[in-house]
Coordinates of C-alpha atoms and ligand atoms in Angstrom, one line a residue:
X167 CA 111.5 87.3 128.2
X168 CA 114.0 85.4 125.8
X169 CA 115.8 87.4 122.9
X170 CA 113.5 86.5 120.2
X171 CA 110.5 87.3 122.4
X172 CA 111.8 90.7 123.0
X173 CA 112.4 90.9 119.1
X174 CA 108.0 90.0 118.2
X175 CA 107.1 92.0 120.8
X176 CA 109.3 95.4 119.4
X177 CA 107.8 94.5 116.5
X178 CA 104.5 94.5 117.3
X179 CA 104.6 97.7 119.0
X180 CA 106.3 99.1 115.6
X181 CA 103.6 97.8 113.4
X182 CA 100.7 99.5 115.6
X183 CA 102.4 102.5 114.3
X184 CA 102.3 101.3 110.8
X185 CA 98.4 100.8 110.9
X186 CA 97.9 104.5 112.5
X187 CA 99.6 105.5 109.5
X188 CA 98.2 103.2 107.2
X189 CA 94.8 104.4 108.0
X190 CA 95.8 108.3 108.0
X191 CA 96.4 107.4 103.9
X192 CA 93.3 105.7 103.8
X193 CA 91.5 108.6 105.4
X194 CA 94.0 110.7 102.7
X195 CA 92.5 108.9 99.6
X196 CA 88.9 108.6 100.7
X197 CA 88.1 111.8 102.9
X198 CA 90.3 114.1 103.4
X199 CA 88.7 117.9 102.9
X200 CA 90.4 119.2 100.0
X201 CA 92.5 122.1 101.6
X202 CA 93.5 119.6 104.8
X203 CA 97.0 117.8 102.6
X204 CA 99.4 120.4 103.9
X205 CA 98.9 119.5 107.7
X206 CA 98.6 116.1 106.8
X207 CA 101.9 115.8 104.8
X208 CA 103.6 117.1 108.1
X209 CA 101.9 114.5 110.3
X210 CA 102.4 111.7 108.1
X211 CA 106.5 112.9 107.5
X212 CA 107.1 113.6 111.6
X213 CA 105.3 110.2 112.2
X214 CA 107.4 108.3 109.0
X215 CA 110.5 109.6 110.4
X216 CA 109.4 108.8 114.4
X217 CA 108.9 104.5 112.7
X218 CA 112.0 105.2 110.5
X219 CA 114.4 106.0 113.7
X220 CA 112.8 103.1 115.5
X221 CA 112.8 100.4 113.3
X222 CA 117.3 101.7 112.9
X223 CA 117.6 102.0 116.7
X224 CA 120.8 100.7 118.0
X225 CA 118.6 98.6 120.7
X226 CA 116.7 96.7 117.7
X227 CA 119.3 96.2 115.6
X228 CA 121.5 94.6 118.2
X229 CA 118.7 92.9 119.5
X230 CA 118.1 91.4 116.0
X231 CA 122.4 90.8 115.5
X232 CA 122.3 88.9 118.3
X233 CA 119.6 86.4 117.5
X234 CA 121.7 86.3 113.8
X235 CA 124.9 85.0 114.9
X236 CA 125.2 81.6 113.8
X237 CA 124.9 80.1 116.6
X238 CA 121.7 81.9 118.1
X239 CA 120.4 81.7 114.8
X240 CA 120.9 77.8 114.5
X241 CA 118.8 77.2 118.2
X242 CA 115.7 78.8 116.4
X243 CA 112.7 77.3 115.1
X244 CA 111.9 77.6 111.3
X245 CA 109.7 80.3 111.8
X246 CA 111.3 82.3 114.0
X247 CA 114.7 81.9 112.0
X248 CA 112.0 83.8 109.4
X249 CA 111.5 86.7 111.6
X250 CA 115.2 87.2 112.1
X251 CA 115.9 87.1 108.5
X252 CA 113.5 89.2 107.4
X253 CA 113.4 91.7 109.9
X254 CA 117.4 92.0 109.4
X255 CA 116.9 92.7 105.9
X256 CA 114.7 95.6 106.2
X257 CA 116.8 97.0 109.3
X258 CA 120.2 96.5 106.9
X259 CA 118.0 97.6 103.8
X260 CA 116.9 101.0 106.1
X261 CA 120.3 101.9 107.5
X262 CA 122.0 102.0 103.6
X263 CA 119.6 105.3 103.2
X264 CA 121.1 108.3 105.3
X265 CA 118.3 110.5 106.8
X266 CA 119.6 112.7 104.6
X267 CA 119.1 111.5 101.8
X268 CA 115.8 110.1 102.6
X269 CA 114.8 113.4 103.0
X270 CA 116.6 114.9 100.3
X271 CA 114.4 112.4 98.0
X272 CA 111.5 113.6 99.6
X273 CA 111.7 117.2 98.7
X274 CA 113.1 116.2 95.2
X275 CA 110.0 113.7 94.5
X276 CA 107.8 116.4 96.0
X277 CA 108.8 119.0 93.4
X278 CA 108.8 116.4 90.6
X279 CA 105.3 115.7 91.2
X280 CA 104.2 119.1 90.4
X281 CA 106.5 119.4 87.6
X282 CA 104.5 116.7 86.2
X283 CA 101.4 117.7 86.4
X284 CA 102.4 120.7 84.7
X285 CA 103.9 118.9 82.2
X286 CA 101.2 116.1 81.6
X287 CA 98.5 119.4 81.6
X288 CA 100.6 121.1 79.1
X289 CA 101.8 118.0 77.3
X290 CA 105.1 119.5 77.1
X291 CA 107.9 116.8 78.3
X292 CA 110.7 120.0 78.6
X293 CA 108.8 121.3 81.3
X294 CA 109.6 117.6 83.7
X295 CA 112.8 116.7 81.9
X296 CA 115.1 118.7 84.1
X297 CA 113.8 117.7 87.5
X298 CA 113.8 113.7 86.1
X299 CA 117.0 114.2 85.4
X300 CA 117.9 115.0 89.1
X301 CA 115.2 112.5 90.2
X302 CA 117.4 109.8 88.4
X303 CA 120.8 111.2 89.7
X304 CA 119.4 110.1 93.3
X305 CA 118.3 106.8 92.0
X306 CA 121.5 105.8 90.8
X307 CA 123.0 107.5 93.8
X308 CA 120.4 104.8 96.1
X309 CA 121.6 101.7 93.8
X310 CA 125.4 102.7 95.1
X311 CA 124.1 102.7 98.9
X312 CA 122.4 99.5 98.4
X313 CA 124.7 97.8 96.8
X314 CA 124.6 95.5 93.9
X315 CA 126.7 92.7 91.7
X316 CA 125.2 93.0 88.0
X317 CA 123.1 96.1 87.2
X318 CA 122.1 98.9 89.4
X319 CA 118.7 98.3 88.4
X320 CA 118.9 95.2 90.2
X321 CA 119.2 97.2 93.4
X322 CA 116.3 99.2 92.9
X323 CA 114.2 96.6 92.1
X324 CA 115.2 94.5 95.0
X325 CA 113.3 97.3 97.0
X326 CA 109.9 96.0 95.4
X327 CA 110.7 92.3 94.7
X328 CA 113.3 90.7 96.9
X329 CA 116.1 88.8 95.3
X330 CA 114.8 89.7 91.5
X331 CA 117.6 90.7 89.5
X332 CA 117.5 92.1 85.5
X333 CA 118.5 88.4 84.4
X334 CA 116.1 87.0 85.8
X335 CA 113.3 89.6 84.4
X336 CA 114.8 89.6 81.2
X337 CA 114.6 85.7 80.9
X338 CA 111.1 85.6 81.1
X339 CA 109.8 89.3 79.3
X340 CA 112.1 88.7 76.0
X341 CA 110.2 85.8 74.7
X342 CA 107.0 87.2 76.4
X343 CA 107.6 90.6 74.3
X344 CA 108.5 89.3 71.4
X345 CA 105.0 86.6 71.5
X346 CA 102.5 89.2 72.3
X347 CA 103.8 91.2 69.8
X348 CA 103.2 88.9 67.3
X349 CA 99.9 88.1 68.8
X350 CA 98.2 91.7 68.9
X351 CA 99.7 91.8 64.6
X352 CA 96.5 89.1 64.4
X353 CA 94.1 91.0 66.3
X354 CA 90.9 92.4 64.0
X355 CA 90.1 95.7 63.6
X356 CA 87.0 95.8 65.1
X357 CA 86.3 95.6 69.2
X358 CA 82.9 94.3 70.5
X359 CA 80.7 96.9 72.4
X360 CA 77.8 96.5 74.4
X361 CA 74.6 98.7 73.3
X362 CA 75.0 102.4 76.1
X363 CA 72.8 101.9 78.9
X364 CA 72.7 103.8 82.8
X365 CA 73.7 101.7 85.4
X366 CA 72.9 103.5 88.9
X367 CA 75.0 104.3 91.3
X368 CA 73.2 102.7 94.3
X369 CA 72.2 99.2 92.7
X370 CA 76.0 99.0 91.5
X371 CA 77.2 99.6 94.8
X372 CA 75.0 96.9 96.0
X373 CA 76.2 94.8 93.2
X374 CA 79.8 95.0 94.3
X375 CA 79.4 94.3 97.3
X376 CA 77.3 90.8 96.8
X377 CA 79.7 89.9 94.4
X378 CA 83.2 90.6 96.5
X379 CA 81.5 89.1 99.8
X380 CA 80.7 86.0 96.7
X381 CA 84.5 85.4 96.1
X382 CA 85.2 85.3 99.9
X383 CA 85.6 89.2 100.9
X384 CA 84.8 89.3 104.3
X385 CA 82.8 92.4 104.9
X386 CA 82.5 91.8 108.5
X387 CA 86.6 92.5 108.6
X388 CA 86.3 94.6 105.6
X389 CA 84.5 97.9 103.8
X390 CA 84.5 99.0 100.3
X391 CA 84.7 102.5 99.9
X392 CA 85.2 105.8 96.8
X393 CA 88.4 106.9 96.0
X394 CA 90.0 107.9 92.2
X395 CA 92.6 105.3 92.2
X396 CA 91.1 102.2 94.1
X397 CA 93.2 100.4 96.2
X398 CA 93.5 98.0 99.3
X399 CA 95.1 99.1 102.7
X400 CA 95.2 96.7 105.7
X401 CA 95.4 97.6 109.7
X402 CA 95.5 93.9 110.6
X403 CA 93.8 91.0 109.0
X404 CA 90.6 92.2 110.5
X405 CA 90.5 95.4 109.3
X406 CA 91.4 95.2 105.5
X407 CA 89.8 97.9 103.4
X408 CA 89.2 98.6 99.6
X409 CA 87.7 101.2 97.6
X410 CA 86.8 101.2 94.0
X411 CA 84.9 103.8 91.1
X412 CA 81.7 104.1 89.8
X413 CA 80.7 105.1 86.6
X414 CA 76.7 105.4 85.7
X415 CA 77.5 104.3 82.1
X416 CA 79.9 101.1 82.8
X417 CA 78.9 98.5 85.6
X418 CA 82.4 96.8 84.5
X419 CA 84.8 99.8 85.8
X420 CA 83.9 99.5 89.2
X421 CA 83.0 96.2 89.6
X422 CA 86.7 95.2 87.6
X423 CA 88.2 96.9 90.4
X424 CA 86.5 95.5 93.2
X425 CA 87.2 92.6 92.2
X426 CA 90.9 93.5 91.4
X427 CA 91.0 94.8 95.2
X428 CA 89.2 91.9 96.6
X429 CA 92.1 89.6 95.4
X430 CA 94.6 91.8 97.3
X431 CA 92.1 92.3 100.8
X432 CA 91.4 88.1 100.0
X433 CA 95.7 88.2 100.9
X434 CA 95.7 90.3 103.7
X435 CA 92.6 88.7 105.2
X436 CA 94.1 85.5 105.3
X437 CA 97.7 86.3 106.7
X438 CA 98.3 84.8 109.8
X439 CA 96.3 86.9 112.6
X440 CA 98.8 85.5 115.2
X441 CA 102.0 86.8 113.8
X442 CA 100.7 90.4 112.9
X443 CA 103.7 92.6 113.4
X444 CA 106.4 90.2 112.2
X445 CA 107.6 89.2 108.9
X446 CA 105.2 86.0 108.6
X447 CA 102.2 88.4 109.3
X448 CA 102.7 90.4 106.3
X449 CA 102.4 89.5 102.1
X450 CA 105.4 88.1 100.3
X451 CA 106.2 90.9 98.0
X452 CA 104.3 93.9 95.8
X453 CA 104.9 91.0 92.7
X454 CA 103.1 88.3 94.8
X455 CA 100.5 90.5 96.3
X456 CA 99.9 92.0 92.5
X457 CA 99.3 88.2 91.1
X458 CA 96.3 87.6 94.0
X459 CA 94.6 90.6 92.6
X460 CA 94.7 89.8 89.0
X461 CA 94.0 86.2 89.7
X462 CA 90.5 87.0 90.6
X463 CA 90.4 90.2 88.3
X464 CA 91.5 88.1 84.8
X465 CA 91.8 84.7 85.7
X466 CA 88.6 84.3 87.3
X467 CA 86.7 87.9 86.8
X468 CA 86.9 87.7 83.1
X469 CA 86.6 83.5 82.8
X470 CA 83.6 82.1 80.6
X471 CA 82.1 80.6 83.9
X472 CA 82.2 83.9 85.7
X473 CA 80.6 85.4 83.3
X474 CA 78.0 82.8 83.4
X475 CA 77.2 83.7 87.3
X476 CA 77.5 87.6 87.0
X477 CA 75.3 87.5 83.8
X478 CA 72.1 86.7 85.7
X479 CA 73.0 88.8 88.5
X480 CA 72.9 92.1 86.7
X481 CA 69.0 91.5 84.8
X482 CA 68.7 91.6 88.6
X483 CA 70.0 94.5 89.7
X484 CA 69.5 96.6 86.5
X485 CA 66.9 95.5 84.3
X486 CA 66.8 92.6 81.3
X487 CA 70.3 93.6 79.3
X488 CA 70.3 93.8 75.1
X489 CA 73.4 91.4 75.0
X490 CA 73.9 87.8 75.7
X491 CA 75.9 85.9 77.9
X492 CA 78.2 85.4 75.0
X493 CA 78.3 88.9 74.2
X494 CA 79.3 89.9 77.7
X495 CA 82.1 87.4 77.9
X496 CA 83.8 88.7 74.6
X497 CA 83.3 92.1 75.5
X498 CA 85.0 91.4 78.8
X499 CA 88.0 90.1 76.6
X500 CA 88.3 92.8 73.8
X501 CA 91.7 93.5 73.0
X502 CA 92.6 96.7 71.7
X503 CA 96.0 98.5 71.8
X504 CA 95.8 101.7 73.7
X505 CA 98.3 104.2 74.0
X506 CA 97.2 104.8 77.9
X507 CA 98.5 101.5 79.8
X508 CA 95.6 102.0 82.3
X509 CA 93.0 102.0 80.0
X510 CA 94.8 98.8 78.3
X511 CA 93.5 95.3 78.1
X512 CA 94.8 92.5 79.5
X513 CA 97.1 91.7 76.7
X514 CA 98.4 94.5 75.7
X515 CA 99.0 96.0 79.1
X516 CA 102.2 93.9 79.4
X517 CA 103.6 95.1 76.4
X518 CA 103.0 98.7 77.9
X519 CA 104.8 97.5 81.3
X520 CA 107.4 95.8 79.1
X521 CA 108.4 99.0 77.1
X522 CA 108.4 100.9 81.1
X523 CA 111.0 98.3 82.0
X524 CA 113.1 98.5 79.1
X525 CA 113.6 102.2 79.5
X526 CA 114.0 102.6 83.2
X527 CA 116.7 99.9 83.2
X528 CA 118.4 102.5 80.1
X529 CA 118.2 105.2 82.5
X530 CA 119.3 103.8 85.0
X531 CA 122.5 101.8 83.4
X532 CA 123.2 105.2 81.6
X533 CA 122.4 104.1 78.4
X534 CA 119.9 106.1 77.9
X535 CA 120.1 110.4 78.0
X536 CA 116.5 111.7 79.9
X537 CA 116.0 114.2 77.2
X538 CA 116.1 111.1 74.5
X539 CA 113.4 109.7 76.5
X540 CA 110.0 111.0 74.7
X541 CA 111.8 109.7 71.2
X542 CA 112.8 106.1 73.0
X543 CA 109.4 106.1 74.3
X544 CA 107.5 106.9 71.0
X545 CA 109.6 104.3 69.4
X546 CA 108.9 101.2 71.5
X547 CA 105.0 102.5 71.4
X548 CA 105.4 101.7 67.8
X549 CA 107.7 98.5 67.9
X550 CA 105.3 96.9 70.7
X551 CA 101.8 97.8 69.9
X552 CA 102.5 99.4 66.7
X553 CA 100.7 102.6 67.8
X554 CA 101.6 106.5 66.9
X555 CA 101.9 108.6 70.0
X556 CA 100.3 111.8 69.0
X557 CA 101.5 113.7 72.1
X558 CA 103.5 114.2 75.2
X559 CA 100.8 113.5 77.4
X560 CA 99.4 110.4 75.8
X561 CA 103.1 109.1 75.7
X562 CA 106.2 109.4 78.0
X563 CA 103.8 111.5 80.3
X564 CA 101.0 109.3 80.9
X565 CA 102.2 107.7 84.6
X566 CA 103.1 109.4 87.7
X567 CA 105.2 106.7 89.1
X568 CA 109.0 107.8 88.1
X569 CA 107.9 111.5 89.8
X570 CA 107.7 109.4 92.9
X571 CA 111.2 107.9 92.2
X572 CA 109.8 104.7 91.4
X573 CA 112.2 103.0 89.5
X574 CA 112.1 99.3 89.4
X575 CA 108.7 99.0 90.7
X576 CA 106.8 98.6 87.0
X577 CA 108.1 95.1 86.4
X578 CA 106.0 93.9 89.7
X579 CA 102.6 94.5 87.6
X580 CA 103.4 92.1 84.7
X581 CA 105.5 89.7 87.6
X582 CA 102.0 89.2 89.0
X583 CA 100.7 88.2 86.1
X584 CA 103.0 85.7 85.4
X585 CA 102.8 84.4 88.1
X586 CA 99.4 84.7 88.7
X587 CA 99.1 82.4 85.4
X588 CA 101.6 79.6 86.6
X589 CA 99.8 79.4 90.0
X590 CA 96.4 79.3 88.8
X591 CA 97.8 76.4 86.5
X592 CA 98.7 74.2 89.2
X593 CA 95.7 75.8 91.5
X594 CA 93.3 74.5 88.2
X595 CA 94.9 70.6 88.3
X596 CA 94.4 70.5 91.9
X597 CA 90.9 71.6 91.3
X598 CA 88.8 69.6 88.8
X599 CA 85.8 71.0 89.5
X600 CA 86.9 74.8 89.1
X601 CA 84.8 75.9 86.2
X602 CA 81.3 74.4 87.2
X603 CA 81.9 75.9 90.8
X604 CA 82.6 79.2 89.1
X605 CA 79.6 79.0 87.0
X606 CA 77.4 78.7 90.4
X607 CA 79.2 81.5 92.6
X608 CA 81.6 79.3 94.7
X609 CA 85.2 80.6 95.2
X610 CA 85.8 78.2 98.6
X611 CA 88.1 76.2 96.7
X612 CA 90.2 78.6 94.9
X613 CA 90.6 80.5 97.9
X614 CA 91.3 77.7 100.1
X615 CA 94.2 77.2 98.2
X616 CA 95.7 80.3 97.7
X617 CA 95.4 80.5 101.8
X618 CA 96.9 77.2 102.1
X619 CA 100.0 77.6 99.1
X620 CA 100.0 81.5 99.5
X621 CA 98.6 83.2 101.8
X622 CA 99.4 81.3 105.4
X623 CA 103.1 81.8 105.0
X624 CA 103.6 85.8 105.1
X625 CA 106.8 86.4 104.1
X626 CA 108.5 82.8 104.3
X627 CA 109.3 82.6 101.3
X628 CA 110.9 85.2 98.2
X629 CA 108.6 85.3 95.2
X630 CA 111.0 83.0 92.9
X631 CA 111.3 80.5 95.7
X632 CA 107.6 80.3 96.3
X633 CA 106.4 79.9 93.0
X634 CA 109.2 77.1 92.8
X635 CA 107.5 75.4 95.7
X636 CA 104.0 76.1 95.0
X637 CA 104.1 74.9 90.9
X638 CA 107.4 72.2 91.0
X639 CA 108.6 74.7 88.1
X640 CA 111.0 78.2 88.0
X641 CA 109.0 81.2 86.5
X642 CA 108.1 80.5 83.3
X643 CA 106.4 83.2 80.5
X644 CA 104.8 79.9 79.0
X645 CA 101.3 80.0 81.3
X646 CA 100.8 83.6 80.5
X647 CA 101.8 83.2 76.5
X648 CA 99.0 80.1 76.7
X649 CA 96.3 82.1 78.6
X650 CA 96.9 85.8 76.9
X651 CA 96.9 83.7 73.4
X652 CA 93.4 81.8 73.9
X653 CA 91.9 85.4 74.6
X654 CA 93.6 86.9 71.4
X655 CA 92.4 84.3 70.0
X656 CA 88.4 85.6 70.9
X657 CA 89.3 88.8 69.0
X658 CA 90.2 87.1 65.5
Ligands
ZN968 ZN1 96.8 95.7 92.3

């Protein structure tokens, strides 16, 4: 076996851990009895830690040194000069973190998480503040071990999107920011409804899953399951899993998400079966993965030609419906600030990620003090949507994410949206026909070419690069402005 042989097949072996653990969290989300997390926090830490000490063994990362000396490297072919790239990245990216400290992050993120639900029950942001404080000791502490040139924000959001950097972010969310703002200052007071009707759980059920398998969900490599927060976990490309929520008294919750899902299982479902295990098997980056989903959530899911296929479709799975066609599309676009970001429409939510940003980069360059946060918070709210936060809860307190120690991973959610607009830009020239075929249920083309720009090249490319390639332009906050802008534009 030559070097780089060696290297797939270590990594393959790897990644069959990976799935056992992937589908332990799967099981954890979707049925685990509700006195059963204890045990399975020990078997999911002892097993973490047994993939952690792998993936930094001395063998594998000498093995992998050896195929990156210049003059190995050079002999390879493009894709396996990809593997070897990659997979040094995350070793050198794993070995910066001492056990240690991994584990000291652990307990700390442990305790913060019940600090917060306390907190967020009480609305009282004293009763967090302290442990967040410590929480963002550590992450400053990480951005040392990593390393960085500008910001140590840049470091921590390296972990989540390779190679972005706060300039890079802040070129394209300023003017972003400031146009939305100015947008929602247009938006009328009143929000179209739909008259209250049931919608039961079975047909809705049914419902999703005609329309995901529709879009090009493969159900045969696939299953859509019940959990509180949906999401999408994949073992290999044939066995990529969703869940969503149903509610009796809103067909769109549920079916949003599915769809939402689908675009991430769509990604993992067309990686390249051959290289599971190595870097060209698995999704560009969180940013990338997140613009897939809300490509088929916003771009598609809430389109006027969507609407035109799903309106027929649900006289036929829950009776003839009081609205129109019309009615059902503006509905789907209502835009409305909202103090909760996850109950915010597609406009507004990137101010709310926006303001998240802002402040976590303060933190984290120390120009912000923890126990200034609520105020800073409160004050954006109002800047950005122009909203009064009432509460603690409905405010600062609202998202678990920093009680994980996830700094730097916010920006990812409005990074897939812009870059879900500039791809479905080009994806809409190179496909003339786009809106008629959505108007009769076909997604072929679409999806062929997200499998063909996106999807068939795992990890070959770093998000900037690849939208470069893919759209002939650098990220741009222009196709999101024009596509947020046309549905403000509904709600005059
Ligand atoms: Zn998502």
């Amino acid at each position: 076996m030559t070097e780089i042989q060696t290297l797939r097949a270590r990594l393959q072996s790897l990644t069959k851990l990976g799935s056992a653990l992937a589908l332990m969290s799967w099981d954890e989300e979707v049925n685990l009895p509700e006195r059963a997390h204890e045990y399975r926090g020990e078997v999911n830490a002892q097993l973490s830690s047994e993939l952690h000490e792998r993936i930094t063994s001395d063998e594998l990362t000498s093995l992998v040194n050896k195929l990156a000396d210049p003059e190995v490297f050079n002999s390879l072919t493009d894709d396996e000069k990809v593997i070897v790239r990659e997979t040094k990245r995350d070793i050198d990216q794993a070995k910066k973190l001492p056990t240690e400290f991994v584990e000291r992050m652990a307990r700390l993120t442990t305790k913060a998480f019940s600090a917060w639900v306390e907190a967020r029950k009480k609305s009282d942001f004293k009763i967090y503040e302290p442990v967040l404080g410590e929480i963002l000791k550590m992450k400053i502490e990480e951005a040392r071990l990593l390393g960085y040139k500008d910001s140590p924000y840049d470091a921590l959001l390296d972990e989540f999107e390779p190679d972005m950097t706060v300039q890079k972010i802040d070129a394209v969310f300023k003017p972003l920011a400031a146009s939305l703002a100015e947008l929602i200052g247009s938006v009328r007071g009143s929000v179209p409804s739909l008259p209250a009707r049931q919608y039961p759980l079975d047909k809705q059920v049914i419902l999703n899953q005609k329309i995901a398998a529709a879009l090009g969900y493969d159900l045969h490599t696939g299953r859509i399951d019940i959990s509180p927060h949906p999401f999408t976990i994949s073992l290999h490309p044939t066995d990529v899993r969703i869940t969503t929520r149903y509610d009796s008294n809103d067909f769109w919750g549920a079916l949003g998400s599915t769809i939402h899902e689908t675009g991430h299982a769509l990604y993992e479902q067309g990686l390249p079966a051959s290289e599971h295990g190595t870097p060209l098997g698995e999704a560009g980056s969180l940013g990338i993965h997140e613009s897939q989903s809300r490509t088929w959530e916003n771009f598609v899911g809430r389109s006027r030609p969507f609407t035109s296929f799903l309106y027929p479709q649900l006289a036929e799975h829950f009776g003839a419906q009081k609205f129109s066609e019309e009615e059902l599309y503006l509905w789907l676009n209502r835009v409305q600030p909202n103090p909760i970001r996850v109950e915010s429409d597609e406009v507004t939510y990137n101010l709310h990620i926006i303001i998240r940003y802002e402040l976590e980069k303060d933190l984290i360059e120390g120009n912000l003090a923890v126990a200034d946060l609520p105020a800073a918070w409160n004050a954006k709210v109002k800047l950005y949507l122009g909203l009064d936060i009432k509460n603690d809860a409905e405010g600062v307190l609202q998202d678990v994410h920093w009680s994980h120690g996830a700094f730097g991973y916010f920006p990812t959610y409005t990074l897939g949206n812009l870059y879900a607009a500039q791809l479905f830009a080009t994806a809409r020239k190179a496909l003339p026909t786009m809106d008629e075929d959505f108007a009769k249920g076909k997604f072929k083309g679409l999806l062929g070419w997200q499998r063909e720009n996106i999807h068939r090249h795992g990890r070959r490319y770093h998000a900037d690069e690849l939208i470069e390639r893919v759209t002939g332009e650098k990220l741009s906050s222009e196709y999101l402005l024009e596509h947020l802008a046309a549905k403000v534009k509904l709600n005059y």
